[in-house]
Short mmCIF file of N, CA and C in Angstrom, two decimals:
data_model
loop_
_atom_site.label_atom_id
_atom_site.label_comp_id
_atom_site.label_asym_id
_atom_site.label_seq_id
_atom_site.Cartn_x
_atom_site.Cartn_y
_atom_site.Cartn_z
N MET A 40 -43.59 -24.43 39.52
CA MET A 40 -42.15 -24.22 39.63
C MET A 40 -41.41 -25.04 38.57
N LEU A 41 -41.86 -26.24 38.32
CA LEU A 41 -41.23 -27.08 37.32
C LEU A 41 -41.31 -26.45 35.93
N ILE A 42 -42.46 -25.85 35.61
CA ILE A 42 -42.63 -25.22 34.30
C ILE A 42 -41.71 -24.01 34.17
N SER A 43 -41.61 -23.20 35.19
CA SER A 43 -40.74 -22.03 35.11
C SER A 43 -39.28 -22.45 34.95
N THR A 44 -38.88 -23.54 35.59
CA THR A 44 -37.52 -24.05 35.44
C THR A 44 -37.28 -24.52 34.01
N LEU A 45 -38.27 -25.21 33.44
CA LEU A 45 -38.15 -25.67 32.05
C LEU A 45 -38.02 -24.49 31.09
N PHE A 46 -38.85 -23.46 31.29
CA PHE A 46 -38.79 -22.28 30.42
C PHE A 46 -37.45 -21.57 30.56
N ARG A 47 -36.93 -21.47 31.78
CA ARG A 47 -35.66 -20.81 32.01
C ARG A 47 -34.54 -21.59 31.31
N ASP A 48 -34.56 -22.93 31.46
CA ASP A 48 -33.54 -23.76 30.80
C ASP A 48 -33.65 -23.68 29.29
N LEU A 49 -34.88 -23.68 28.77
CA LEU A 49 -35.08 -23.56 27.33
C LEU A 49 -34.57 -22.21 26.82
N ALA A 50 -34.87 -21.16 27.55
CA ALA A 50 -34.41 -19.83 27.16
C ALA A 50 -32.89 -19.77 27.15
N LYS A 51 -32.26 -20.40 28.13
CA LYS A 51 -30.80 -20.42 28.19
C LYS A 51 -30.21 -21.18 27.00
N GLU A 52 -30.79 -22.33 26.67
CA GLU A 52 -30.31 -23.11 25.53
C GLU A 52 -30.50 -22.34 24.22
N LEU A 53 -31.65 -21.70 24.07
CA LEU A 53 -31.89 -20.92 22.85
C LEU A 53 -30.90 -19.77 22.73
N SER A 54 -30.63 -19.09 23.82
CA SER A 54 -29.69 -17.97 23.75
C SER A 54 -28.29 -18.45 23.39
N LEU A 55 -27.93 -19.65 23.86
CA LEU A 55 -26.63 -20.21 23.49
C LEU A 55 -26.60 -20.56 22.01
N LEU A 56 -27.68 -21.13 21.50
CA LEU A 56 -27.75 -21.49 20.08
C LEU A 56 -27.70 -20.25 19.21
N ILE A 57 -28.49 -19.27 19.55
CA ILE A 57 -28.53 -18.04 18.76
C ILE A 57 -27.19 -17.33 18.84
N GLY A 58 -26.63 -17.25 20.02
CA GLY A 58 -25.36 -16.57 20.21
C GLY A 58 -24.21 -17.25 19.50
N SER A 59 -24.27 -18.57 19.34
CA SER A 59 -23.16 -19.29 18.71
C SER A 59 -23.05 -19.00 17.23
N ASP A 60 -24.14 -18.57 16.59
CA ASP A 60 -24.10 -18.25 15.17
C ASP A 60 -23.60 -16.84 14.90
N ARG A 61 -23.56 -16.03 15.91
CA ARG A 61 -23.13 -14.65 15.74
C ARG A 61 -21.63 -14.54 15.95
N PRO A 62 -20.99 -13.67 15.20
CA PRO A 62 -19.57 -13.46 15.45
C PRO A 62 -19.38 -12.80 16.80
N SER A 63 -18.25 -13.05 17.45
CA SER A 63 -18.00 -12.48 18.76
C SER A 63 -17.93 -10.96 18.71
N THR A 64 -17.45 -10.42 17.61
CA THR A 64 -17.45 -8.97 17.42
C THR A 64 -18.02 -8.69 16.04
N PRO A 65 -18.78 -7.62 15.91
CA PRO A 65 -19.35 -7.32 14.60
C PRO A 65 -18.24 -6.98 13.61
N PRO A 66 -18.44 -7.33 12.34
CA PRO A 66 -17.41 -7.01 11.35
C PRO A 66 -17.21 -5.51 11.24
N ASN A 67 -15.98 -5.11 11.04
CA ASN A 67 -15.67 -3.68 10.93
C ASN A 67 -16.04 -3.20 9.54
N ARG A 68 -17.12 -2.47 9.45
CA ARG A 68 -17.59 -2.01 8.16
C ARG A 68 -17.34 -0.52 7.98
N VAL A 69 -16.76 0.11 8.98
CA VAL A 69 -16.49 1.54 8.87
C VAL A 69 -15.46 1.75 7.77
N GLY A 70 -15.78 2.61 6.86
CA GLY A 70 -14.87 2.90 5.77
C GLY A 70 -15.00 1.95 4.59
N ASN A 71 -15.81 0.92 4.72
CA ASN A 71 -15.99 -0.02 3.63
C ASN A 71 -16.96 0.53 2.59
N PHE A 72 -17.83 1.45 2.98
CA PHE A 72 -18.79 2.03 2.06
C PHE A 72 -18.33 3.43 1.69
N ILE A 73 -18.35 3.70 0.39
CA ILE A 73 -17.85 4.97 -0.10
C ILE A 73 -18.91 5.63 -0.98
N SER A 74 -18.76 6.93 -1.15
CA SER A 74 -19.71 7.68 -1.97
C SER A 74 -19.52 7.34 -3.44
N ILE A 75 -20.52 7.70 -4.23
CA ILE A 75 -20.43 7.48 -5.68
C ILE A 75 -19.26 8.27 -6.27
N LYS A 76 -19.08 9.49 -5.80
CA LYS A 76 -17.97 10.32 -6.29
C LYS A 76 -16.63 9.68 -5.99
N THR A 77 -16.46 9.20 -4.76
CA THR A 77 -15.21 8.55 -4.37
C THR A 77 -15.01 7.26 -5.16
N ALA A 78 -16.09 6.51 -5.36
CA ALA A 78 -16.01 5.27 -6.13
C ALA A 78 -15.55 5.56 -7.56
N ALA A 79 -16.11 6.59 -8.16
CA ALA A 79 -15.75 6.95 -9.53
C ALA A 79 -14.28 7.34 -9.62
N GLU A 80 -13.82 8.13 -8.66
CA GLU A 80 -12.41 8.54 -8.66
C GLU A 80 -11.49 7.34 -8.44
N LEU A 81 -11.92 6.42 -7.61
CA LEU A 81 -11.10 5.24 -7.30
C LEU A 81 -10.85 4.37 -8.52
N VAL A 82 -11.86 4.22 -9.37
CA VAL A 82 -11.70 3.33 -10.53
C VAL A 82 -11.54 4.08 -11.84
N GLY A 83 -11.45 5.39 -11.78
CA GLY A 83 -11.23 6.18 -13.00
C GLY A 83 -12.42 6.22 -13.93
N MET A 84 -13.61 6.21 -13.38
CA MET A 84 -14.84 6.27 -14.16
C MET A 84 -15.61 7.53 -13.76
N SER A 85 -16.68 7.80 -14.47
CA SER A 85 -17.52 8.93 -14.11
C SER A 85 -18.54 8.49 -13.05
N PRO A 86 -19.03 9.43 -12.25
CA PRO A 86 -20.09 9.09 -11.30
C PRO A 86 -21.32 8.51 -12.00
N GLN A 87 -21.60 8.94 -13.22
CA GLN A 87 -22.74 8.41 -13.97
C GLN A 87 -22.56 6.93 -14.27
N THR A 88 -21.33 6.50 -14.52
CA THR A 88 -21.06 5.08 -14.76
C THR A 88 -21.37 4.27 -13.51
N ILE A 89 -20.97 4.78 -12.36
CA ILE A 89 -21.24 4.09 -11.08
C ILE A 89 -22.75 4.00 -10.87
N ARG A 90 -23.46 5.10 -11.13
CA ARG A 90 -24.92 5.08 -10.99
C ARG A 90 -25.55 4.08 -11.95
N SER A 91 -25.01 4.00 -13.16
CA SER A 91 -25.52 3.05 -14.15
C SER A 91 -25.32 1.61 -13.66
N TRP A 92 -24.15 1.32 -13.09
CA TRP A 92 -23.89 -0.01 -12.57
C TRP A 92 -24.86 -0.36 -11.44
N ILE A 93 -25.20 0.63 -10.62
CA ILE A 93 -26.18 0.40 -9.55
C ILE A 93 -27.54 0.11 -10.17
N LYS A 94 -27.93 0.92 -11.16
CA LYS A 94 -29.24 0.77 -11.80
C LYS A 94 -29.39 -0.59 -12.48
N THR A 95 -28.32 -1.08 -13.13
CA THR A 95 -28.40 -2.35 -13.83
C THR A 95 -28.18 -3.55 -12.91
N GLY A 96 -27.79 -3.29 -11.66
CA GLY A 96 -27.59 -4.38 -10.71
C GLY A 96 -26.18 -4.95 -10.71
N ASP A 97 -25.29 -4.34 -11.48
CA ASP A 97 -23.91 -4.82 -11.50
C ASP A 97 -23.18 -4.47 -10.19
N LEU A 98 -23.65 -3.42 -9.54
CA LEU A 98 -23.06 -2.96 -8.28
C LEU A 98 -24.21 -2.62 -7.34
N GLU A 99 -24.11 -3.09 -6.11
CA GLU A 99 -25.17 -2.81 -5.15
C GLU A 99 -24.94 -1.46 -4.49
N GLY A 100 -25.97 -0.63 -4.48
CA GLY A 100 -25.89 0.67 -3.84
C GLY A 100 -26.78 0.73 -2.62
N PHE A 101 -26.40 1.54 -1.65
CA PHE A 101 -27.16 1.70 -0.42
C PHE A 101 -27.45 3.16 -0.19
N ARG A 102 -28.62 3.41 0.34
CA ARG A 102 -29.01 4.78 0.66
C ARG A 102 -29.79 4.75 1.96
N VAL A 103 -29.42 5.59 2.90
CA VAL A 103 -30.10 5.61 4.19
C VAL A 103 -30.82 6.93 4.36
N LYS A 104 -32.14 6.85 4.53
CA LYS A 104 -32.99 8.03 4.81
C LYS A 104 -32.68 9.22 3.90
N ASN A 105 -32.79 9.01 2.62
CA ASN A 105 -32.60 10.07 1.62
C ASN A 105 -31.21 10.69 1.64
N GLY A 106 -30.26 9.99 2.22
CA GLY A 106 -28.88 10.46 2.24
C GLY A 106 -28.20 10.12 0.92
N PRO A 107 -26.92 10.39 0.84
CA PRO A 107 -26.19 10.08 -0.40
C PRO A 107 -26.04 8.58 -0.59
N TRP A 108 -25.93 8.17 -1.83
CA TRP A 108 -25.72 6.77 -2.16
C TRP A 108 -24.33 6.35 -1.71
N ARG A 109 -24.22 5.10 -1.30
CA ARG A 109 -22.95 4.49 -0.92
C ARG A 109 -22.83 3.15 -1.62
N VAL A 110 -21.60 2.76 -1.93
CA VAL A 110 -21.34 1.45 -2.51
C VAL A 110 -20.22 0.80 -1.71
N SER A 111 -20.18 -0.51 -1.77
CA SER A 111 -19.13 -1.25 -1.10
C SER A 111 -17.83 -1.10 -1.87
N ARG A 112 -16.81 -0.64 -1.21
CA ARG A 112 -15.50 -0.48 -1.86
C ARG A 112 -15.00 -1.84 -2.36
N ASP A 113 -15.16 -2.87 -1.54
CA ASP A 113 -14.68 -4.21 -1.92
C ASP A 113 -15.42 -4.74 -3.14
N GLU A 114 -16.74 -4.54 -3.17
CA GLU A 114 -17.53 -5.02 -4.32
C GLU A 114 -17.13 -4.25 -5.59
N LEU A 115 -16.87 -2.97 -5.45
CA LEU A 115 -16.44 -2.15 -6.59
C LEU A 115 -15.11 -2.65 -7.13
N ILE A 116 -14.16 -2.90 -6.25
CA ILE A 116 -12.85 -3.39 -6.67
C ILE A 116 -12.98 -4.74 -7.37
N ASP A 117 -13.84 -5.62 -6.83
CA ASP A 117 -14.06 -6.92 -7.46
C ASP A 117 -14.66 -6.76 -8.86
N LEU A 118 -15.53 -5.77 -9.02
CA LEU A 118 -16.20 -5.56 -10.30
C LEU A 118 -15.23 -5.12 -11.38
N VAL A 119 -14.24 -4.36 -11.04
CA VAL A 119 -13.35 -3.79 -12.05
C VAL A 119 -12.02 -4.53 -12.17
N GLN A 120 -11.93 -5.74 -11.64
CA GLN A 120 -10.70 -6.52 -11.79
C GLN A 120 -10.47 -6.84 -13.26
N PRO A 121 -9.23 -6.72 -13.71
CA PRO A 121 -8.95 -7.02 -15.12
C PRO A 121 -9.12 -8.51 -15.40
N VAL A 122 -9.49 -8.81 -16.63
CA VAL A 122 -9.64 -10.17 -17.08
C VAL A 122 -8.28 -10.64 -17.58
N ARG A 123 -7.88 -11.83 -17.19
CA ARG A 123 -6.60 -12.37 -17.64
C ARG A 123 -6.68 -12.75 -19.11
N PRO A 124 -5.63 -12.48 -19.87
CA PRO A 124 -5.61 -12.89 -21.28
C PRO A 124 -5.76 -14.40 -21.38
N GLY A 125 -6.60 -14.83 -22.29
CA GLY A 125 -6.82 -16.25 -22.50
C GLY A 125 -7.85 -16.85 -21.56
N ALA A 126 -8.38 -16.04 -20.64
CA ALA A 126 -9.39 -16.56 -19.73
C ALA A 126 -10.67 -16.79 -20.50
N SER A 127 -11.31 -17.91 -20.25
CA SER A 127 -12.54 -18.24 -20.94
C SER A 127 -13.71 -17.60 -20.23
N ASP A 128 -14.29 -16.58 -20.87
CA ASP A 128 -15.46 -15.93 -20.29
C ASP A 128 -16.70 -16.14 -21.15
N GLY A 129 -16.60 -16.99 -22.11
CA GLY A 129 -17.75 -17.27 -22.97
C GLY A 129 -17.82 -16.38 -24.18
N ALA A 130 -16.97 -15.35 -24.24
CA ALA A 130 -16.99 -14.45 -25.40
C ALA A 130 -16.23 -15.09 -26.55
N ALA A 131 -16.71 -14.84 -27.74
CA ALA A 131 -16.07 -15.42 -28.93
C ALA A 131 -15.09 -14.46 -29.52
#
């Protein structure tokens, strides 16, 4: 009986520890992933450019069970942010 009580208490403590690292509600990701065609239209580029960015690793693409490719809208927007004049990016 003592061992079962210890295991029960340990399980309770572990569930509290694991649960404390998780957000109370999952992040809302619905609508955050868009098709390559939509991504291209959003930033005024061709779908081939978006595919190229995925291929080179500049943009992360996702595909589920042979479905269409999806990209993160937020990551895409971050990728195409304009560079401020005079900003030092290492280019000469």
